[in-house]
């Protein structure tokens, strides 16, 4: 019993010592926290000077410095092309780049019918060929038109929802595959020479599967009895087809057609000359008919046929006469130079040109109908 009484005071002493140690530890920690706060409060604070700071301050901290940019309204990138060409059947891209958009919205509108195609990244048309591609890092709002058709050509408007609305216009041109023959519409070659026709096919999704050549609407056979016929076709982005006809003859004259599988055909008129001058072979489409040698009796027959009807005769005669072209006339001698004469039934009779054989084109009208000779 006496031994237990001696142990109890010792236990109480140890508990008091432990409690005291905990209080001392808490006090020390509190003093450390206060000391750290005092050091932070008394630290030197360098005022913000925009983009310039002291070297000492910059070495003490690695925090980035940020300044708000000046406020600017949205605007378009003027360096982007506003005239775009797209191939028929391929995807066309109409680019619109906007800077400082902020909380505004970009829309695409088709000018033909003022139809809103897209607003932001949403599409507002049932035509699934239309879609907007947004590249936020560049500020691009690209209108994509899949499988472009002829009807898609026209003006498209890129709008920013400011007040008033800012607009940027882009014109889309849909290019159709075309074929053309070099030297068209008329090509003159000498008899016995080689006829060389070159046909180019452009703006195609892919090279044509074939290119056929026609003469007078008949397919040219490379193994025909004529002989000397060869065709060479080089396919690529621009397909070129060559038709070679050796030892040209008069029967080789006429219209030739180049007919690709994926483009409209092209044509050229070939004139094989046998000593003639090319200008003698040319025709003027503004005249009523090609020039022909008209004997005087044909003109008289027409006048006699319509002598019972009101006849308005207005003829333009062009000729390069020589002395052999005229015969003697009792009423009038031919002039020395006849660059051009106009005959009008109201002020000059047909007898004034009797005995003269000329190369002319005559047009006269009766009862509202035009008759060409």
CSV table of C-alpha atoms in Angstrom, one decimal:
chain,number,residue,atom,x,y,z
A,1,UNK,CA,0.0,0.0,0.0
A,2,UNK,CA,2.8,2.4,0.8
A,3,UNK,CA,4.4,1.5,-2.5
A,4,UNK,CA,1.4,2.6,-4.5
A,5,UNK,CA,1.2,5.9,-2.7
A,6,UNK,CA,4.7,6.7,-3.8
A,7,UNK,CA,4.0,5.9,-7.6
A,8,UNK,CA,1.0,8.2,-8.0
A,9,UNK,CA,2.8,11.5,-7.4
A,10,UNK,CA,5.4,10.4,-10.0
A,11,UNK,CA,2.7,9.8,-12.7
A,12,UNK,CA,1.1,13.1,-12.1
A,13,UNK,CA,4.4,14.9,-12.5
A,14,UNK,CA,5.0,13.2,-15.9
A,15,UNK,CA,1.5,14.2,-17.1
A,16,UNK,CA,2.1,17.8,-16.1
A,17,UNK,CA,5.5,17.8,-17.9
A,18,UNK,CA,3.9,16.4,-21.1
A,19,UNK,CA,1.2,19.0,-21.1
A,20,UNK,CA,3.8,21.8,-20.6
A,21,UNK,CA,5.9,20.5,-23.5
A,22,UNK,CA,2.8,20.6,-25.8
A,23,UNK,CA,2.1,24.2,-24.8
A,24,UNK,CA,5.7,25.1,-25.4
A,25,UNK,CA,5.7,23.5,-28.8
A,26,UNK,CA,2.5,25.3,-29.8
A,27,UNK,CA,3.9,28.6,-28.6
A,28,UNK,CA,7.1,28.1,-30.7
A,29,UNK,CA,5.0,27.3,-33.8
A,30,UNK,CA,2.9,30.4,-33.3
A,31,UNK,CA,6.0,32.6,-33.0
A,32,UNK,CA,7.4,31.1,-36.2
A,33,UNK,CA,4.2,31.9,-38.1
A,34,UNK,CA,4.2,35.4,-36.8
A,35,UNK,CA,7.8,35.9,-37.8
A,36,UNK,CA,7.1,34.6,-41.3
A,37,UNK,CA,4.1,37.0,-41.7
A,38,UNK,CA,6.2,39.9,-40.5
A,39,UNK,CA,8.9,39.2,-43.0
A,40,UNK,CA,6.3,39.0,-45.8
A,41,UNK,CA,4.7,42.2,-44.7
A,42,UNK,CA,8.0,44.1,-44.5
A,43,UNK,CA,9.3,42.8,-47.9
A,44,UNK,CA,10.0,45.4,-50.5
A,45,UNK,CA,7.1,45.8,-53.0
A,46,UNK,CA,8.1,47.1,-56.4
A,47,UNK,CA,5.3,49.0,-58.2
A,48,UNK,CA,4.1,47.8,-61.6
A,49,UNK,CA,5.7,49.7,-64.4
A,50,UNK,CA,4.1,48.1,-67.5
A,51,UNK,CA,6.5,46.0,-69.5
A,52,UNK,CA,9.6,47.4,-67.7
A,53,UNK,CA,10.7,46.0,-64.3
A,54,UNK,CA,14.0,46.4,-62.4
A,55,UNK,CA,16.5,43.7,-62.9
A,56,UNK,CA,16.7,42.9,-59.2
A,57,UNK,CA,12.9,42.4,-59.0
A,58,UNK,CA,12.8,40.2,-62.1
A,59,UNK,CA,15.4,38.0,-60.7
A,60,UNK,CA,13.4,37.5,-57.4
A,61,UNK,CA,10.1,36.4,-59.1
A,62,UNK,CA,9.1,34.3,-62.1
A,63,UNK,CA,5.4,35.4,-62.2
A,64,UNK,CA,4.4,36.6,-65.7
A,65,UNK,CA,3.5,40.2,-66.3
A,66,UNK,CA,0.1,40.8,-68.1
A,67,UNK,CA,-1.3,43.9,-69.6
A,68,UNK,CA,-4.7,44.1,-71.1
A,69,UNK,CA,-4.7,44.9,-74.9
A,70,UNK,CA,-6.4,48.0,-76.0
A,71,UNK,CA,-10.1,47.5,-77.0
A,72,UNK,CA,-10.6,47.2,-80.8
A,73,UNK,CA,-13.8,46.3,-82.7
A,74,UNK,CA,-13.9,43.2,-84.9
A,75,UNK,CA,-12.5,43.5,-88.4
A,76,UNK,CA,-11.8,41.3,-91.4
A,77,UNK,CA,-8.5,40.3,-92.8
A,78,UNK,CA,-8.3,42.3,-96.1
A,79,UNK,CA,-5.5,40.1,-97.5
A,80,UNK,CA,-7.8,37.2,-98.2
A,81,UNK,CA,-9.0,36.7,-101.7
A,82,UNK,CA,-12.7,37.6,-102.3
A,83,UNK,CA,-12.8,35.9,-105.7
A,84,UNK,CA,-12.8,32.1,-105.6
A,85,UNK,CA,-12.9,29.6,-108.4
A,86,UNK,CA,-14.1,26.1,-107.8
A,87,UNK,CA,-14.3,23.1,-110.1
A,88,UNK,CA,-17.7,21.6,-111.0
A,89,UNK,CA,-18.4,18.6,-108.7
A,90,UNK,CA,-15.5,19.4,-106.3
A,91,UNK,CA,-15.5,21.0,-102.9
A,92,UNK,CA,-15.3,24.8,-102.8
A,93,UNK,CA,-13.9,26.8,-99.8
A,94,UNK,CA,-14.8,30.4,-99.1
A,95,UNK,CA,-12.5,31.9,-96.5
A,96,UNK,CA,-13.4,34.7,-94.0
A,97,UNK,CA,-10.9,35.6,-91.4
A,98,UNK,CA,-12.0,37.8,-88.4
A,99,UNK,CA,-9.8,39.5,-85.8
A,100,UNK,CA,-11.0,40.6,-82.3
A,101,UNK,CA,-14.3,38.9,-82.6
A,102,UNK,CA,-15.0,39.0,-78.9
A,103,UNK,CA,-18.5,37.9,-78.1
A,104,UNK,CA,-19.8,38.6,-81.6
A,105,UNK,CA,-21.1,36.0,-84.1
A,106,UNK,CA,-20.0,35.2,-87.6
A,107,UNK,CA,-22.7,34.2,-90.2
A,108,UNK,CA,-22.7,33.3,-93.9
A,109,UNK,CA,-25.5,34.5,-96.2
A,110,UNK,CA,-26.1,33.5,-99.8
A,111,UNK,CA,-26.9,36.7,-101.7
A,112,UNK,CA,-28.9,35.1,-104.5
A,113,UNK,CA,-31.9,34.4,-102.2
A,114,UNK,CA,-30.6,36.1,-99.0
A,115,UNK,CA,-30.7,32.7,-97.3
A,116,UNK,CA,-28.8,32.4,-94.0
A,117,UNK,CA,-26.5,29.4,-94.4
A,118,UNK,CA,-24.6,29.3,-91.1
A,119,UNK,CA,-24.6,31.2,-87.8
A,120,UNK,CA,-21.5,30.5,-85.7
A,121,UNK,CA,-20.8,26.8,-86.1
A,122,UNK,CA,-24.5,25.9,-86.7
A,123,UNK,CA,-25.9,25.3,-90.1
A,124,UNK,CA,-29.3,26.7,-91.0
A,125,UNK,CA,-30.0,25.1,-94.4
A,126,UNK,CA,-31.4,21.7,-95.4
A,127,UNK,CA,-28.7,21.4,-98.0
A,128,UNK,CA,-26.1,19.2,-96.3
A,129,UNK,CA,-23.4,20.3,-98.8
A,130,UNK,CA,-23.0,23.5,-96.8
A,131,UNK,CA,-20.9,23.5,-93.6
A,132,UNK,CA,-18.7,26.0,-91.7
A,133,UNK,CA,-15.2,25.2,-90.6
A,134,UNK,CA,-14.0,27.3,-87.7
A,135,UNK,CA,-10.3,27.6,-86.9
A,136,UNK,CA,-10.2,29.5,-83.6
A,137,UNK,CA,-6.4,29.9,-83.5
A,138,UNK,CA,-6.5,31.8,-86.9
A,139,UNK,CA,-9.9,33.4,-86.6
A,140,UNK,CA,-11.0,31.6,-89.8
A,141,UNK,CA,-14.7,31.0,-90.6
A,142,UNK,CA,-14.6,28.9,-93.8
A,143,UNK,CA,-17.7,28.1,-95.7
A,144,UNK,CA,-17.4,24.7,-97.3
A,145,UNK,CA,-19.6,23.7,-100.3
A,146,UNK,CA,-19.3,20.1,-101.2
A,147,UNK,CA,-19.9,19.0,-104.8
A,148,UNK,CA,-20.2,22.5,-106.2
A,149,UNK,CA,-22.8,23.0,-108.9
A,150,UNK,CA,-23.4,25.7,-111.5
A,151,UNK,CA,-26.2,27.1,-109.4
A,152,UNK,CA,-23.8,27.7,-106.5
A,153,UNK,CA,-22.0,30.4,-108.3
A,154,UNK,CA,-22.5,33.9,-107.1
A,155,UNK,CA,-21.8,36.2,-104.1
A,156,UNK,CA,-21.7,35.0,-100.5
A,157,UNK,CA,-21.6,37.4,-97.5
A,158,UNK,CA,-19.6,36.9,-94.3
A,159,UNK,CA,-21.3,38.9,-91.5
A,160,UNK,CA,-20.2,40.0,-88.0
A,161,UNK,CA,-23.1,40.7,-85.6
A,162,UNK,CA,-22.1,44.2,-84.8
A,163,UNK,CA,-24.2,47.3,-84.9
A,164,UNK,CA,-24.2,48.1,-87.8
A,165,UNK,CA,-23.4,44.7,-89.3
A,166,UNK,CA,-19.9,44.3,-90.8
A,167,UNK,CA,-19.8,42.4,-94.1
A,168,UNK,CA,-17.2,40.8,-96.3
A,169,UNK,CA,-18.2,39.6,-99.8
A,170,UNK,CA,-16.8,36.6,-101.6
A,171,UNK,CA,-17.6,35.7,-105.2
A,172,UNK,CA,-17.7,32.1,-106.2
A,173,UNK,CA,-17.1,31.1,-109.8
A,174,UNK,CA,-17.9,27.5,-110.6
A,175,UNK,CA,-15.6,26.4,-113.5
A,176,UNK,CA,-17.1,23.9,-116.0
A,177,UNK,CA,-14.9,21.5,-118.0
A,178,UNK,CA,-14.2,22.9,-121.4
A,179,UNK,CA,-12.6,21.8,-124.7
A,180,UNK,CA,-11.0,24.1,-127.2
A,181,UNK,CA,-9.2,23.7,-130.5
A,182,UNK,CA,-6.1,25.9,-131.2
A,183,UNK,CA,-6.6,28.0,-134.3
A,184,UNK,CA,-10.5,27.9,-134.2
A,185,UNK,CA,-12.8,28.9,-135.7
A,186,UNK,CA,-11.1,28.8,-139.1
A,187,UNK,CA,-7.8,27.1,-140.1
A,188,UNK,CA,-6.3,27.3,-143.6
A,189,UNK,CA,-3.8,24.8,-144.9
A,190,UNK,CA,-2.2,24.2,-148.2
A,191,UNK,CA,-3.1,21.1,-150.3
A,192,UNK,CA,-0.6,18.3,-149.8
A,193,UNK,CA,0.5,19.6,-146.3
A,194,UNK,CA,-0.3,18.0,-142.9
A,195,UNK,CA,-3.4,19.0,-141.0
A,196,UNK,CA,-2.4,19.3,-137.3
A,197,UNK,CA,-5.4,19.9,-135.0
A,198,UNK,CA,-4.7,20.3,-131.2
A,199,UNK,CA,-7.6,20.0,-128.7
A,200,UNK,CA,-7.1,20.9,-125.0
A,201,UNK,CA,-9.5,19.9,-122.2
A,202,UNK,CA,-9.4,21.9,-119.0
A,203,UNK,CA,-11.1,22.1,-115.6
A,204,UNK,CA,-12.0,18.5,-115.3
A,205,UNK,CA,-12.3,16.4,-112.1
A,206,UNK,CA,-10.3,13.7,-113.8
A,207,UNK,CA,-8.8,13.2,-117.3
A,208,UNK,CA,-11.4,12.2,-119.9
A,209,UNK,CA,-11.8,8.5,-120.6
A,210,UNK,CA,-11.5,9.2,-124.3
A,211,UNK,CA,-11.3,12.0,-126.9
A,212,UNK,CA,-13.0,11.3,-130.2
A,213,UNK,CA,-12.5,13.3,-133.4
A,214,UNK,CA,-15.3,13.8,-136.0
A,215,UNK,CA,-15.3,15.1,-139.6
A,216,UNK,CA,-18.6,16.2,-141.0
A,217,UNK,CA,-20.2,14.5,-137.9
A,218,UNK,CA,-18.7,11.2,-138.8
A,219,UNK,CA,-16.3,9.5,-136.5
A,220,UNK,CA,-12.7,9.5,-137.8
A,221,UNK,CA,-11.4,6.0,-138.0
A,222,UNK,CA,-7.7,5.7,-137.5
A,223,UNK,CA,-7.5,2.7,-139.8
A,224,UNK,CA,-9.6,4.2,-142.5
A,225,UNK,CA,-8.8,3.7,-146.2
A,226,UNK,CA,-7.7,7.3,-146.4
A,227,UNK,CA,-4.5,6.5,-144.5
A,228,UNK,CA,-2.2,9.0,-142.9
A,229,UNK,CA,-4.5,9.5,-139.9
A,230,UNK,CA,-3.0,9.5,-136.4
A,231,UNK,CA,-4.3,10.6,-133.0
A,232,UNK,CA,-2.1,11.2,-129.9
A,233,UNK,CA,-3.7,12.0,-126.5
A,234,UNK,CA,-1.8,13.1,-123.5
A,235,UNK,CA,-3.8,13.0,-120.2
A,236,UNK,CA,-3.2,15.1,-117.1
A,237,UNK,CA,-4.6,18.1,-115.3
A,238,UNK,CA,-4.9,19.6,-118.8
A,239,UNK,CA,-5.5,16.8,-121.4
A,240,UNK,CA,-4.3,17.5,-125.0
A,241,UNK,CA,-5.3,15.5,-128.0
A,242,UNK,CA,-3.6,15.8,-131.4
A,243,UNK,CA,-5.2,14.8,-134.8
A,244,UNK,CA,-2.7,14.5,-137.7
A,245,UNK,CA,-3.9,14.2,-141.3
A,246,UNK,CA,-1.1,13.8,-143.8
A,247,UNK,CA,-1.2,14.9,-147.4
A,248,UNK,CA,-4.3,17.1,-147.1
A,249,UNK,CA,-6.7,17.1,-150.0
A,250,UNK,CA,-9.7,19.1,-150.9
A,251,UNK,CA,-12.0,16.5,-149.5
A,252,UNK,CA,-10.4,17.0,-146.1
A,253,UNK,CA,-12.0,20.5,-145.9
A,254,UNK,CA,-14.9,21.0,-143.5
A,255,UNK,CA,-15.8,21.1,-139.9
A,256,UNK,CA,-13.8,18.9,-137.4
A,257,UNK,CA,-15.1,18.2,-133.8
A,258,UNK,CA,-13.1,17.3,-130.7
A,259,UNK,CA,-15.4,15.4,-128.3
A,260,UNK,CA,-14.1,14.5,-124.8
A,261,UNK,CA,-16.0,12.1,-122.7
A,262,UNK,CA,-16.5,14.7,-119.9
A,263,UNK,CA,-16.8,18.0,-121.6
A,264,UNK,CA,-18.6,19.8,-124.3
A,265,UNK,CA,-17.2,19.3,-127.8
A,266,UNK,CA,-15.2,22.0,-129.7
A,267,UNK,CA,-15.1,22.6,-133.4
A,268,UNK,CA,-12.9,24.2,-136.1
A,269,UNK,CA,-13.5,24.8,-139.8
A,270,UNK,CA,-10.6,23.6,-142.0
A,271,UNK,CA,-10.0,25.0,-145.4
A,272,UNK,CA,-7.7,23.2,-147.8
A,273,UNK,CA,-6.4,25.7,-150.3
A,274,UNK,CA,-5.3,24.8,-153.8
A,275,UNK,CA,-3.5,28.0,-154.8
A,276,UNK,CA,-6.2,30.3,-153.3
A,277,UNK,CA,-5.6,33.1,-150.9
A,278,UNK,CA,-7.0,32.5,-147.4
A,279,UNK,CA,-8.9,35.8,-147.4
A,280,UNK,CA,-10.9,34.5,-150.4
A,281,UNK,CA,-12.1,31.6,-148.3
A,282,UNK,CA,-13.3,33.6,-145.3
A,283,UNK,CA,-17.0,34.3,-144.7
A,284,UNK,CA,-18.7,37.1,-142.9
A,285,UNK,CA,-21.4,35.9,-140.6
A,286,UNK,CA,-23.0,39.4,-140.4
A,287,UNK,CA,-24.0,39.1,-144.1
A,288,UNK,CA,-27.1,37.3,-145.2
A,289,UNK,CA,-25.2,34.6,-147.2
A,290,UNK,CA,-21.7,33.7,-148.3
A,291,UNK,CA,-20.4,35.7,-151.3
A,292,UNK,CA,-21.2,34.1,-154.6
A,293,UNK,CA,-20.7,35.0,-158.3
A,294,UNK,CA,-24.2,36.2,-159.4
A,295,UNK,CA,-24.9,36.5,-163.2
A,296,UNK,CA,-27.1,39.4,-164.2
A,297,UNK,CA,-29.9,37.2,-165.5
A,298,UNK,CA,-30.5,35.7,-161.9
A,299,UNK,CA,-31.1,39.2,-160.6
A,300,UNK,CA,-33.5,40.0,-163.5
A,301,UNK,CA,-35.4,36.8,-162.8
A,302,UNK,CA,-36.0,37.8,-159.2
A,303,UNK,CA,-37.2,41.3,-160.2
A,304,UNK,CA,-39.5,39.8,-162.8
A,305,UNK,CA,-40.9,37.3,-160.4
A,306,UNK,CA,-41.9,40.0,-157.9
A,307,UNK,CA,-42.9,42.7,-160.4
A,308,UNK,CA,-46.5,42.4,-159.4
A,309,UNK,CA,-45.6,42.9,-155.7
A,310,UNK,CA,-44.2,45.8,-153.8
A,311,UNK,CA,-40.5,45.2,-153.7
A,312,UNK,CA,-37.9,46.9,-151.6
A,313,UNK,CA,-34.4,46.1,-152.9
A,314,UNK,CA,-31.4,47.1,-150.9
A,315,UNK,CA,-28.2,45.5,-151.9
A,316,UNK,CA,-24.6,46.0,-150.9
A,317,UNK,CA,-22.1,45.0,-153.5
A,318,UNK,CA,-18.4,44.5,-152.7
A,319,UNK,CA,-15.9,43.5,-155.4
A,320,UNK,CA,-12.3,43.6,-156.5
A,321,UNK,CA,-12.9,44.0,-160.2
A,322,UNK,CA,-10.3,43.6,-162.9
A,323,UNK,CA,-10.6,44.7,-166.6
A,324,UNK,CA,-11.5,41.1,-167.5
A,325,UNK,CA,-14.5,41.1,-165.2
A,326,UNK,CA,-16.4,43.7,-167.3
A,327,UNK,CA,-18.0,43.5,-170.7
A,328,UNK,CA,-18.9,46.3,-172.9
A,329,UNK,CA,-22.2,48.0,-172.3
A,330,UNK,CA,-24.1,50.3,-174.6
A,331,UNK,CA,-25.6,52.2,-171.7
A,332,UNK,CA,-22.7,52.7,-169.3
A,333,UNK,CA,-19.0,51.9,-169.1
A,334,UNK,CA,-17.8,50.3,-165.9
A,335,UNK,CA,-15.9,52.7,-163.6
A,336,UNK,CA,-12.2,52.3,-163.2
A,337,UNK,CA,-12.6,51.6,-159.4
A,338,UNK,CA,-15.5,50.0,-157.7
A,339,UNK,CA,-14.6,49.5,-154.0
A,340,UNK,CA,-18.3,49.4,-153.0
A,341,UNK,CA,-21.7,50.2,-154.6
A,342,UNK,CA,-25.1,50.4,-153.0
A,343,UNK,CA,-28.1,49.8,-155.2
A,344,UNK,CA,-31.5,51.1,-154.1
A,345,UNK,CA,-34.6,50.4,-156.2
A,346,UNK,CA,-35.9,53.8,-155.3
A,347,UNK,CA,-33.2,55.9,-156.9
A,348,UNK,CA,-31.3,53.6,-159.3
A,349,UNK,CA,-32.4,51.1,-161.8
A,350,UNK,CA,-31.0,47.6,-162.2
A,351,UNK,CA,-29.9,48.5,-165.8
A,352,UNK,CA,-27.1,50.6,-164.3
A,353,UNK,CA,-25.1,47.5,-163.6
A,354,UNK,CA,-26.1,45.5,-166.7
A,355,UNK,CA,-23.3,43.6,-168.3
A,356,UNK,CA,-21.2,43.6,-165.1
A,357,UNK,CA,-20.3,40.3,-163.4
A,358,UNK,CA,-19.4,40.9,-159.8
A,359,UNK,CA,-18.9,38.9,-156.6
A,360,UNK,CA,-21.6,40.1,-154.2
A,361,UNK,CA,-24.0,39.3,-151.4
A,362,UNK,CA,-27.6,40.6,-152.1
A,363,UNK,CA,-30.3,40.9,-149.5
A,364,UNK,CA,-33.8,42.1,-150.3
A,365,UNK,CA,-37.0,42.0,-148.4
A,366,UNK,CA,-40.6,41.5,-149.5
A,367,UNK,CA,-43.6,41.3,-147.3
A,368,UNK,CA,-41.4,41.2,-144.2
A,369,UNK,CA,-39.5,38.1,-145.2
A,370,UNK,CA,-35.8,38.0,-146.0
A,371,UNK,CA,-34.6,36.3,-149.1
A,372,UNK,CA,-30.8,35.8,-149.4
A,373,UNK,CA,-29.1,35.1,-152.7
